[in-house]
Amino acid sequence: MTMNPDDNQDADRFWRTQNGHDLAYRQITDDGPTVLWLGGFKSDMTGTKAQVLADMAQHAGFGFVRFDYFGHGATGGDWNAARVGLWRQDVLEVVDNLTQGPLVVIGSSMGGWMTTLLMKDRSKRIKGVGFIAPAPDFTHELMLPNLNPEERHALTVSGAFVMTGYDQDVAMSQAFFDEARDHLVFGTPLAFDGPVRILHGMKDDVVPWSHGVKLAEHISGDDVRLTLIKDGDHRLSGPQDLELLTAMVQELINA
């Protein structure tokens, strides 16, 4: 499959990856930088924030790409085979094969981790970065330290525990956590000189806002701004939150 610059239909399309799975994506092409949406853990590309940016792209005239990682949404796949490194490769497949020119990358929750990895892997392609409740290294910084005794016992005894709170229960294996260790980013400073904007809700009960502060401190560049929304939750999908999101994207496009 090749990219067709003349096809602006924002509908599901598929890219056959080097790993052999068909990656579902949607794309709007236009002049100027392309906005790349990197969604969160167990979310898909049809979520509220991604759709708002797609509508914005249609009206404002900029490129926009969103996709579903392996094991997510329309891409599907065996969840037991999902790994952080596989999702990292999914991002590179999209960037290298479905985009051209400068990118404005917007990472939400786990997509924030994917964004930091892309800042390492393809820094020269990135014009600016926006984060929404970013969760870099969530496996080892947030998830493992907060396991309850039953989950910790299950992980130790059977090599997996079941995580609730999603549309369907999610099995999390020790193999997943072991592989994720190879992609942690907080061990060394993240070098990036372009503009970085972070939105984080102070009522986020999934990724604490202190994690957003830690990320801001971790990035080496000076043009880093963190906006804390006092009544904001993890999703940041209320009308005022979405206004902040679209304003952030427009600022990064114009930077």
Coordinates of N, CA and C in Angstrom, one line a residue:
M1 N 0.8 -1.2 0.0 CA 0.0 0.0 0.0 C 0.9 1.2 0.0
T2 N 0.5 2.2 -0.8 CA 1.2 3.5 -0.8 C 0.3 4.6 -0.4
M3 N 0.9 5.7 0.1 CA 0.2 6.8 0.5 C -0.3 7.6 -0.7
N4 N -1.6 8.0 -0.7 CA -2.2 8.7 -1.8 C -2.5 10.1 -1.3
P5 N -1.7 11.1 -1.7 CA -1.8 12.4 -1.2 C -3.1 13.1 -1.6
D6 N -3.8 12.5 -2.6 CA -5.0 13.1 -3.1 C -6.3 12.6 -2.4
D7 N -6.1 11.6 -1.5 CA -7.2 11.0 -0.8 C -7.3 11.6 0.6
N8 N -8.3 12.4 0.8 CA -8.5 13.1 2.1 C -9.7 12.5 2.9
Q9 N -10.2 11.4 2.4 CA -11.3 10.8 3.1 C -10.8 10.3 4.5
D10 N -11.4 10.8 5.5 CA -11.0 10.4 6.9 C -11.8 9.1 7.3
A11 N -11.4 8.0 6.7 CA -12.0 6.7 6.9 C -10.9 5.7 7.2
D12 N -11.3 4.5 7.7 CA -10.3 3.5 8.1 C -9.6 3.0 6.8
R13 N -8.3 3.0 6.9 CA -7.4 2.4 6.0 C -6.4 1.5 6.7
F14 N -5.7 0.7 6.0 CA -4.8 -0.3 6.7 C -3.4 -0.3 6.0
W15 N -2.4 -0.4 6.9 CA -1.0 -0.5 6.4 C -0.5 -1.8 7.0
R16 N 0.1 -2.6 6.1 CA 0.7 -3.9 6.5 C 2.1 -3.6 7.0
T17 N 2.3 -3.8 8.3 CA 3.5 -3.5 8.9 C 4.6 -4.6 8.7
Q18 N 5.8 -4.3 9.0 CA 6.9 -5.2 8.9 C 6.7 -6.4 9.8
N19 N 5.9 -6.2 10.9 CA 5.7 -7.3 11.8 C 4.5 -8.1 11.4
G20 N 3.9 -7.8 10.3 CA 2.9 -8.6 9.6 C 1.4 -8.4 10.0
H21 N 1.2 -7.3 10.8 CA -0.2 -7.0 11.1 C -0.7 -5.8 10.3
D22 N -2.0 -5.7 10.1 CA -2.6 -4.6 9.4 C -3.0 -3.5 10.3
L23 N -2.2 -2.4 10.2 CA -2.4 -1.3 11.2 C -3.5 -0.4 10.6
A24 N -4.6 -0.2 11.4 CA -5.7 0.7 11.0 C -5.3 2.1 11.2
Y25 N -5.6 3.0 10.3 CA -5.3 4.4 10.4 C -6.3 5.2 9.7
R26 N -6.4 6.5 10.0 CA -7.2 7.5 9.3 C -6.3 8.7 9.0
Q27 N -6.4 9.3 7.8 CA -5.5 10.3 7.4 C -6.2 11.4 6.6
I28 N -5.8 12.6 7.0 CA -6.2 13.8 6.2 C -4.9 14.5 5.8
T29 N -4.8 14.7 4.5 CA -3.6 15.3 4.0 C -3.9 16.8 3.6
D30 N -2.8 17.6 3.8 CA -2.9 19.0 3.5 C -1.5 19.6 3.6
D31 N -1.4 20.9 3.2 CA -0.1 21.5 3.3 C 0.3 21.8 4.7
G32 N 1.6 22.1 4.9 CA 2.1 22.5 6.2 C 2.4 21.2 7.1
P33 N 2.7 21.4 8.4 CA 3.0 20.3 9.2 C 1.8 19.3 9.4
T34 N 2.2 18.1 9.6 CA 1.1 17.1 9.9 C 1.0 16.9 11.4
V35 N -0.2 16.9 11.9 CA -0.4 16.6 13.3 C -0.6 15.0 13.4
L36 N 0.2 14.4 14.3 CA 0.2 13.0 14.5 C -0.4 12.8 15.9
W37 N -1.5 12.0 16.0 CA -2.2 11.7 17.2 C -1.7 10.4 17.7
L38 N -1.2 10.3 19.0 CA -0.8 9.1 19.6 C -1.7 8.9 20.8
G39 N -2.6 7.9 20.7 CA -3.6 7.7 21.7 C -3.1 6.9 22.9
G40 N -4.0 6.7 23.9 CA -3.7 6.0 25.1 C -3.9 4.5 25.2
F41 N -3.6 4.0 26.3 CA -3.7 2.6 26.6 C -5.1 2.1 26.5
K42 N -5.4 1.1 25.6 CA -6.7 0.5 25.4 C -7.7 1.5 24.9
S43 N -7.3 2.6 24.3 CA -8.2 3.6 23.6 C -8.1 3.3 22.1
D44 N -8.9 4.0 21.4 CA -8.8 3.9 19.9 C -8.8 5.2 19.3
M45 N -8.7 5.2 17.9 CA -8.5 6.5 17.2 C -9.8 7.2 17.0
T46 N -10.9 6.7 17.5 CA -12.2 7.3 17.3 C -12.6 8.1 18.6
G47 N -11.8 8.2 19.5 CA -12.1 8.9 20.8 C -12.4 10.4 20.6
T48 N -12.9 11.0 21.6 CA -13.4 12.4 21.5 C -12.3 13.4 21.1
K49 N -11.1 13.3 21.7 CA -10.1 14.3 21.5 C -9.5 14.1 20.1
A50 N -9.3 12.8 19.6 CA -8.8 12.6 18.3 C -9.8 13.1 17.2
Q51 N -11.1 12.9 17.5 CA -12.1 13.3 16.5 C -12.2 14.9 16.5
V52 N -12.1 15.5 17.6 CA -12.0 17.0 17.6 C -10.9 17.5 16.8
L53 N -9.7 16.9 16.9 CA -8.6 17.3 16.1 C -8.8 17.0 14.6
A54 N -9.4 15.9 14.3 CA -9.7 15.6 12.9 C -10.7 16.6 12.3
D55 N -11.7 17.0 13.1 CA -12.6 18.1 12.6 C -11.9 19.4 12.4
M56 N -11.0 19.7 13.3 CA -10.2 20.9 13.3 C -9.3 20.9 12.0
A57 N -8.7 19.7 11.7 CA -7.8 19.6 10.5 C -8.6 19.8 9.3
Q58 N -9.8 19.3 9.2 CA -10.7 19.5 8.0 C -11.0 20.9 7.8
H59 N -11.2 21.7 8.9 CA -11.7 23.1 8.7 C -10.5 24.0 8.6
A60 N -9.4 23.7 9.3 CA -8.2 24.6 9.4 C -7.2 24.3 8.3
G61 N -7.3 23.2 7.7 CA -6.4 22.9 6.5 C -5.0 22.4 6.9
F62 N -4.9 21.4 7.8 CA -3.6 20.9 8.1 C -3.8 19.3 8.0
G63 N -2.6 18.7 7.8 CA -2.6 17.2 7.8 C -2.9 16.6 9.2
F64 N -3.5 15.5 9.2 CA -3.8 14.8 10.5 C -3.8 13.3 10.3
V65 N -3.0 12.6 11.2 CA -3.0 11.1 11.1 C -3.2 10.6 12.5
R66 N -4.1 9.6 12.5 CA -4.4 8.8 13.8 C -4.4 7.4 13.4
F67 N -4.2 6.5 14.4 CA -4.1 5.1 14.1 C -4.4 4.3 15.4
D68 N -4.6 3.0 15.3 CA -4.8 2.1 16.4 C -3.6 1.2 16.5
Y69 N -2.9 1.2 17.7 CA -1.8 0.3 17.9 C -2.3 -1.2 17.8
F70 N -1.3 -2.1 17.7 CA -1.5 -3.5 17.8 C -2.3 -3.8 19.1
G71 N -3.4 -4.6 18.9 CA -4.1 -5.0 20.1 C -5.2 -3.9 20.5
H72 N -5.3 -2.9 19.7 CA -6.3 -1.8 20.0 C -7.2 -1.6 18.8
G73 N -8.5 -1.2 19.1 CA -9.4 -0.8 18.1 C -9.5 -1.6 16.8
A74 N -9.5 -0.9 15.7 CA -9.7 -1.6 14.4 C -8.5 -2.4 13.9
T75 N -7.3 -2.2 14.5 CA -6.1 -3.0 14.2 C -6.3 -4.4 14.8
G76 N -6.7 -4.5 16.0 CA -6.9 -5.8 16.7 C -5.6 -6.5 16.8
G77 N -5.7 -7.8 17.1 CA -4.5 -8.6 17.3 C -4.6 -9.2 18.7
D78 N -3.8 -10.3 18.9 CA -3.8 -11.0 20.2 C -3.2 -10.2 21.3
W79 N -3.9 -9.8 22.2 CA -3.4 -8.9 23.3 C -2.2 -9.5 24.0
N80 N -2.2 -10.8 24.1 CA -1.1 -11.4 24.8 C 0.2 -11.2 24.1
A81 N 0.2 -10.9 22.8 CA 1.4 -10.6 22.1 C 1.8 -9.1 22.1
A82 N 0.9 -8.3 22.7 CA 1.2 -6.8 22.7 C 2.4 -6.5 23.6
R83 N 3.2 -5.6 23.1 CA 4.4 -5.1 23.9 C 4.6 -3.7 23.6
V84 N 5.2 -3.0 24.5 CA 5.6 -1.6 24.3 C 6.4 -1.4 23.1
G85 N 7.4 -2.3 22.9 CA 8.3 -2.2 21.7 C 7.5 -2.4 20.4
L86 N 6.5 -3.2 20.4 CA 5.7 -3.4 19.2 C 4.9 -2.1 18.9
W87 N 4.4 -1.5 20.0 CA 3.7 -0.2 19.8 C 4.6 0.9 19.3
R88 N 5.8 0.9 19.8 CA 6.9 1.8 19.4 C 7.1 1.6 17.9
Q89 N 7.2 0.4 17.5 CA 7.4 0.1 16.1 C 6.2 0.5 15.2
D90 N 5.0 0.4 15.7 CA 3.8 0.8 15.0 C 3.9 2.3 14.7
V91 N 4.4 3.1 15.7 CA 4.5 4.6 15.6 C 5.5 4.8 14.4
L92 N 6.6 4.2 14.4 CA 7.6 4.4 13.4 C 7.1 4.0 12.0
E93 N 6.3 2.9 12.0 CA 5.7 2.5 10.7 C 4.8 3.6 10.1
V94 N 4.1 4.3 11.0 CA 3.2 5.4 10.5 C 4.0 6.6 10.1
V95 N 5.0 7.0 10.9 CA 5.8 8.1 10.6 C 6.6 8.0 9.4
D96 N 7.2 6.8 9.2 CA 8.1 6.6 8.1 C 7.4 6.3 6.8
N97 N 6.2 5.8 6.8 CA 5.5 5.4 5.6 C 4.3 6.2 5.3
L98 N 3.7 6.9 6.2 CA 2.4 7.5 6.0 C 2.5 9.0 6.2
T99 N 3.6 9.6 6.5 CA 3.8 11.0 6.7 C 5.0 11.5 6.0
Q100 N 5.0 12.8 5.7 CA 6.1 13.5 5.1 C 6.3 14.8 5.8
G101 N 7.5 15.3 5.8 CA 7.7 16.7 6.3 C 7.6 16.8 7.8
P102 N 7.5 18.0 8.4 CA 7.5 18.2 9.8 C 6.3 17.7 10.5
L103 N 6.4 17.3 11.7 CA 5.3 16.7 12.5 C 5.1 17.5 13.7
V104 N 3.8 17.7 14.1 CA 3.4 18.1 15.4 C 2.8 16.9 16.1
V105 N 3.4 16.4 17.1 CA 3.0 15.1 17.7 C 2.3 15.4 19.0
I106 N 1.1 14.8 19.1 CA 0.2 15.0 20.3 C 0.0 13.6 20.9
G107 N 0.5 13.5 22.1 CA 0.5 12.2 22.8 C -0.4 12.3 24.1
S108 N -1.4 11.4 24.1 CA -2.3 11.3 25.2 C -2.1 10.1 26.1
S109 N -1.9 10.3 27.4 CA -1.6 9.3 28.4 C -0.5 8.3 27.9
M110 N -0.8 7.1 27.6 CA 0.3 6.2 27.1 C 0.9 6.7 25.8
G111 N 0.1 7.4 25.1 CA 0.6 8.1 23.8 C 1.7 9.1 24.2
G112 N 1.7 9.6 25.4 CA 2.8 10.4 25.8 C 4.1 9.7 25.9
W113 N 4.1 8.4 26.3 CA 5.2 7.6 26.4 C 5.7 7.3 24.9
M114 N 4.8 7.0 24.1 CA 5.1 6.8 22.7 C 5.7 8.0 22.0
T115 N 5.2 9.2 22.5 CA 5.8 10.5 22.0 C 7.2 10.7 22.4
T116 N 7.5 10.4 23.7 CA 8.9 10.6 24.1 C 9.8 9.6 23.4
L117 N 9.4 8.4 23.1 CA 10.2 7.5 22.3 C 10.4 8.0 20.9
L118 N 9.4 8.6 20.3 CA 9.5 9.1 19.0 C 10.5 10.3 19.0
M119 N 10.5 11.1 20.0 CA 11.4 12.2 20.2 C 12.9 11.7 20.2
K120 N 13.1 10.5 20.6 CA 14.4 9.8 20.6 C 14.7 9.3 19.2
D121 N 13.6 8.6 18.6 CA 13.8 7.9 17.3 C 13.8 8.7 16.1
R122 N 13.0 9.8 16.1 CA 12.9 10.7 14.9 C 12.9 12.1 15.3
S123 N 13.8 12.6 16.1 CA 13.8 13.9 16.6 C 13.8 15.0 15.5
K124 N 14.5 14.7 14.3 CA 14.6 15.7 13.3 C 13.3 15.9 12.5
R125 N 12.3 15.0 12.7 CA 11.1 15.1 12.0 C 10.1 15.9 12.8
I126 N 10.4 16.2 14.1 CA 9.4 16.8 15.0 C 9.5 18.3 15.1
K127 N 8.5 19.0 14.8 CA 8.4 20.4 14.9 C 8.0 20.9 16.3
G128 N 7.1 20.2 16.9 CA 6.6 20.5 18.2 C 5.9 19.4 18.8
V129 N 5.7 19.4 20.1 CA 5.1 18.3 20.9 C 4.1 18.8 21.9
G130 N 3.0 18.1 21.9 CA 2.0 18.4 22.9 C 1.6 17.1 23.7
F131 N 1.5 17.2 25.0 CA 1.1 16.0 25.8 C -0.2 16.3 26.6
I132 N -1.0 15.3 26.7 CA -2.2 15.3 27.5 C -2.1 14.2 28.6
A133 N -2.0 14.6 29.8 CA -1.9 13.6 30.9 C -0.9 12.6 30.6
P134 N 0.4 13.0 30.3 CA 1.4 12.0 29.8 C 1.8 11.0 30.8
A135 N 2.0 9.7 30.3 CA 2.3 8.6 31.1 C 3.5 7.8 30.7
P136 N 4.7 8.5 30.5 CA 5.9 7.8 30.1 C 6.2 6.8 31.3
D137 N 6.7 5.6 30.9 CA 7.2 4.6 31.8 C 6.1 4.2 32.8
F138 N 4.8 4.3 32.4 CA 3.7 4.0 33.3 C 3.8 2.6 33.9
T139 N 4.4 1.7 33.2 CA 4.5 0.3 33.7 C 5.2 0.2 35.0
H140 N 6.4 0.9 35.0 CA 7.2 0.8 36.2 C 7.1 2.0 37.2
E141 N 6.6 3.1 36.7 CA 6.5 4.3 37.5 C 5.1 4.3 38.2
L142 N 4.1 3.8 37.5 CA 2.7 4.0 38.0 C 2.0 2.6 38.3
M143 N 2.1 1.7 37.4 CA 1.3 0.5 37.5 C 1.9 -0.5 38.5
L144 N 3.1 -0.9 38.3 CA 3.7 -2.0 39.2 C 3.7 -1.5 40.7
P145 N 4.1 -0.2 41.0 CA 4.2 0.2 42.4 C 2.8 0.2 43.1
N146 N 1.7 0.3 42.3 CA 0.4 0.5 42.8 C -0.5 -0.8 42.8
L147 N 0.1 -1.9 42.5 CA -0.6 -3.2 42.5 C -1.1 -3.5 43.9
N148 N -2.3 -4.0 44.0 CA -2.8 -4.4 45.3 C -2.3 -5.8 45.6
P149 N -2.4 -6.3 46.8 CA -1.8 -7.5 47.2 C -2.3 -8.7 46.3
E150 N -3.6 -8.7 46.0 CA -4.1 -9.8 45.1 C -3.4 -9.8 43.7
E151 N -3.3 -8.6 43.2 CA -2.7 -8.5 41.8 C -1.2 -8.9 41.9
R152 N -0.5 -8.4 42.9 CA 0.9 -8.8 43.1 C 1.1 -10.3 43.2
H153 N 0.2 -10.9 44.0 CA 0.3 -12.3 44.2 C 0.0 -13.1 42.9
A154 N -1.0 -12.6 42.1 CA -1.3 -13.3 40.9 C -0.1 -13.1 39.9
L155 N 0.5 -12.0 39.9 CA 1.6 -11.7 39.0 C 2.8 -12.6 39.3
T156 N 3.0 -12.8 40.6 CA 4.1 -13.6 41.1 C 3.9 -15.1 40.9
V157 N 2.7 -15.6 41.2 CA 2.4 -17.0 41.1 C 2.1 -17.5 39.7
S158 N 1.2 -16.7 39.0 CA 0.8 -17.2 37.6 C 1.4 -16.4 36.5
G159 N 2.2 -15.4 36.8 CA 2.8 -14.6 35.7 C 1.9 -13.6 35.1
A160 N 0.8 -13.3 35.6 CA -0.1 -12.3 35.1 C -1.2 -11.9 36.1
F161 N -1.7 -10.7 36.0 CA -2.9 -10.3 36.8 C -3.9 -9.7 35.8
V162 N -5.1 -9.6 36.3 CA -6.2 -9.0 35.5 C -6.5 -7.7 36.0
M163 N -6.5 -6.7 35.0 CA -6.7 -5.3 35.4 C -8.1 -4.9 34.9
T164 N -8.9 -4.4 35.9 CA -10.3 -4.0 35.6 C -10.4 -2.5 35.3
G165 N -11.5 -2.0 35.0 CA -11.7 -0.6 34.8 C -11.8 -0.2 33.4
Y166 N -11.7 -1.2 32.5 CA -11.8 -0.9 31.0 C -13.1 -1.6 30.5
D167 N -13.4 -1.4 29.2 CA -14.6 -2.0 28.7 C -14.6 -3.6 28.9
Q168 N -13.4 -4.1 28.8 CA -13.1 -5.5 29.1 C -11.9 -5.6 30.0
D169 N -11.9 -6.7 30.8 CA -10.8 -6.9 31.7 C -9.5 -7.1 30.9
V170 N -8.4 -6.6 31.4 CA -7.1 -6.6 30.6 C -6.1 -7.5 31.4
A171 N -5.6 -8.5 30.7 CA -4.6 -9.4 31.3 C -3.2 -8.7 31.1
M172 N -2.5 -8.6 32.2 CA -1.2 -7.9 32.2 C -0.1 -9.0 32.6
S173 N 0.8 -9.3 31.8 CA 1.7 -10.4 32.1 C 3.1 -9.9 32.5
Q174 N 3.8 -10.7 33.2 CA 5.2 -10.4 33.6 C 6.0 -10.2 32.4
A175 N 5.8 -10.9 31.3 CA 6.5 -10.8 30.1 C 6.3 -9.4 29.5
F176 N 5.1 -8.8 29.6 CA 4.9 -7.5 29.2 C 5.7 -6.5 29.9
F177 N 5.8 -6.6 31.2 CA 6.5 -5.7 32.1 C 8.0 -5.8 31.8
D178 N 8.5 -7.0 31.6 CA 9.9 -7.3 31.4 C 10.3 -6.6 30.1
E179 N 9.5 -6.7 29.1 CA 9.9 -6.1 27.8 C 9.8 -4.6 27.9
A180 N 8.9 -4.1 28.6 CA 8.7 -2.6 28.7 C 9.9 -2.0 29.3
R181 N 10.7 -2.7 30.1 CA 11.8 -2.1 30.7 C 12.9 -1.7 29.7
D182 N 12.9 -2.2 28.5 CA 13.8 -1.9 27.5 C 13.4 -0.5 26.9
H183 N 12.3 0.1 27.2 CA 11.8 1.3 26.5 C 11.6 2.4 27.5
L184 N 12.1 2.3 28.7 CA 11.9 3.3 29.7 C 12.7 4.6 29.3
V185 N 12.1 5.7 29.6 CA 12.8 7.0 29.2 C 13.3 7.9 30.3
F186 N 12.8 7.7 31.5 CA 13.2 8.6 32.6 C 14.6 8.4 33.1
G187 N 15.3 7.4 32.6 CA 16.7 7.2 33.1 C 17.7 8.2 32.7
T188 N 17.5 8.9 31.5 CA 18.4 9.9 31.0 C 17.6 11.1 30.5
P189 N 18.1 12.3 30.5 CA 17.4 13.5 30.0 C 17.0 13.3 28.6
L190 N 15.8 13.8 28.2 CA 15.3 13.8 26.9 C 15.6 15.0 26.2
A191 N 16.5 14.9 25.2 CA 17.0 16.1 24.4 C 16.0 16.5 23.4
F192 N 15.5 17.7 23.5 CA 14.5 18.2 22.5 C 14.5 19.8 22.7
D193 N 14.8 20.5 21.6 CA 14.8 22.0 21.7 C 13.6 22.6 21.1
G194 N 12.6 21.9 20.5 CA 11.4 22.5 20.0 C 10.4 22.8 21.1
P195 N 9.3 23.4 20.7 CA 8.3 23.8 21.7 C 7.6 22.5 22.3
V196 N 7.4 22.5 23.6 CA 6.7 21.4 24.2 C 5.6 22.0 25.1
R197 N 4.4 21.5 25.0 CA 3.3 21.9 25.8 C 2.6 20.7 26.4
I198 N 2.3 20.8 27.7 CA 1.7 19.7 28.5 C 0.4 20.2 29.2
L199 N -0.6 19.4 29.0 CA -1.9 19.7 29.7 C -2.1 18.5 30.7
H200 N -2.4 18.9 31.9 CA -2.6 17.8 32.9 C -3.7 18.2 33.9
G201 N -4.6 17.4 34.2 CA -5.7 17.7 35.2 C -5.2 17.3 36.6
M202 N -5.6 18.2 37.5 CA -5.1 18.0 38.9 C -6.0 17.0 39.6
K203 N -7.1 16.6 39.0 CA -8.0 15.6 39.6 C -7.8 14.3 38.8
D204 N -6.7 14.1 38.1 CA -6.4 12.9 37.4 C -6.1 11.8 38.4
D205 N -7.0 10.8 38.4 CA -6.7 9.6 39.3 C -6.1 8.5 38.7
V206 N -5.6 8.6 37.4 CA -4.9 7.6 36.7 C -3.4 7.9 36.6
V207 N -3.1 9.1 36.1 CA -1.7 9.6 36.0 C -1.7 10.9 36.8
P208 N -1.0 10.9 38.0 CA -1.0 12.1 38.8 C -0.3 13.2 38.1
W209 N -0.8 14.4 38.4 CA -0.2 15.6 37.7 C 1.3 15.8 38.0
S210 N 1.8 15.2 39.1 CA 3.2 15.2 39.4 C 4.0 14.5 38.3
H211 N 3.4 13.6 37.7 CA 4.1 12.8 36.6 C 4.3 13.8 35.4
G212 N 3.3 14.7 35.1 CA 3.5 15.7 34.1 C 4.6 16.6 34.4
V213 N 4.7 17.0 35.7 CA 5.8 17.8 36.2 C 7.2 17.1 36.0
K214 N 7.2 15.9 36.3 CA 8.4 15.1 36.1 C 8.9 15.1 34.7
L215 N 7.9 14.9 33.8 CA 8.2 14.9 32.4 C 8.8 16.3 31.9
A216 N 8.1 17.3 32.4 CA 8.6 18.7 32.0 C 10.0 18.9 32.5
E217 N 10.4 18.4 33.7 CA 11.7 18.5 34.2 C 12.7 17.7 33.4
H218 N 12.2 16.6 32.8 CA 13.1 15.6 32.2 C 13.5 16.1 30.8
I219 N 12.7 17.0 30.1 CA 13.0 17.4 28.8 C 14.1 18.5 28.9
S220 N 15.1 18.4 28.1 CA 16.3 19.3 28.2 C 16.0 20.7 27.7
G221 N 15.1 20.9 26.7 CA 14.9 22.2 26.1 C 14.3 23.2 27.1
D222 N 14.3 24.5 26.7 CA 13.8 25.6 27.6 C 12.3 25.9 27.3
D223 N 11.9 25.6 26.1 CA 10.5 26.0 25.6 C 9.5 24.9 26.0
V224 N 9.4 24.7 27.3 CA 8.5 23.7 27.9 C 7.5 24.4 28.8
R225 N 6.2 24.2 28.6 CA 5.2 24.8 29.4 C 4.2 23.8 29.8
L226 N 3.9 23.8 31.1 CA 2.9 22.8 31.7 C 1.7 23.6 32.2
T227 N 0.5 23.2 31.7 CA -0.7 23.8 32.2 C -1.5 22.8 33.0
L228 N -1.7 23.2 34.3 CA -2.5 22.4 35.2 C -3.9 22.8 35.2
I229 N -4.9 21.9 35.0 CA -6.3 22.2 35.0 C -6.8 21.7 36.3
K230 N -7.2 22.7 37.2 CA -7.6 22.3 38.6 C -8.7 21.3 38.7
D231 N -9.7 21.4 37.9 CA -10.8 20.5 37.9 C -10.8 19.4 36.9
G232 N -9.6 19.3 36.2 CA -9.5 18.3 35.1 C -9.2 16.9 35.6
D233 N -9.9 15.9 34.9 CA -9.7 14.5 35.2 C -8.7 14.0 34.2
H234 N -8.6 12.6 34.1 CA -7.6 12.0 33.2 C -8.0 12.2 31.8
R235 N -9.3 12.2 31.5 CA -9.7 12.2 30.1 C -9.5 13.6 29.4
L236 N -9.7 14.6 30.2 CA -9.7 16.0 29.7 C -10.5 16.2 28.4
S237 N -11.7 15.7 28.5 CA -12.6 15.8 27.3 C -13.8 16.7 27.4
G238 N -13.8 17.5 28.5 CA -14.9 18.5 28.6 C -14.7 19.6 27.6
P239 N -15.7 20.4 27.4 CA -15.6 21.5 26.4 C -14.5 22.5 26.7
Q240 N -14.2 22.9 27.9 CA -13.1 23.8 28.2 C -11.8 23.1 28.0
D241 N -11.7 21.8 28.3 CA -10.5 21.0 28.0 C -10.2 20.9 26.6
L242 N -11.2 20.7 25.8 CA -11.0 20.5 24.3 C -10.6 21.9 23.7
E243 N -11.1 23.0 24.3 CA -10.6 24.3 23.8 C -9.1 24.5 24.1
L244 N -8.7 24.0 25.2 CA -7.3 24.1 25.5 C -6.5 23.2 24.6
L245 N -7.0 22.1 24.2 CA -6.3 21.2 23.3 C -6.2 21.8 21.9
T246 N -7.2 22.3 21.4 CA -7.2 22.9 20.1 C -6.3 24.1 20.0
A247 N -6.3 24.9 21.1 CA -5.5 26.1 21.1 C -4.0 25.6 21.2
M248 N -3.7 24.6 21.9 CA -2.3 24.1 22.0 C -1.9 23.6 20.7
V249 N -2.7 22.8 20.0 CA -2.3 22.3 18.6 C -2.1 23.5 17.7
Q250 N -2.9 24.5 17.7 CA -2.8 25.6 16.8 C -1.5 26.4 17.1
E251 N -1.2 26.5 18.4 CA 0.1 27.2 18.7 C 1.3 26.4 18.2
L252 N 1.3 25.1 18.4 CA 2.4 24.3 17.9 C 2.5 24.3 16.4
I253 N 1.4 24.3 15.7 CA 1.5 24.4 14.2 C 2.1 25.7 13.8
N254 N 1.8 26.8 14.5 CA 2.2 28.1 14.1 C 3.6 28.4 14.6
A255 N 4.1 27.6 15.5 CA 5.4 27.9 16.2 C 6.6 27.9 15.1

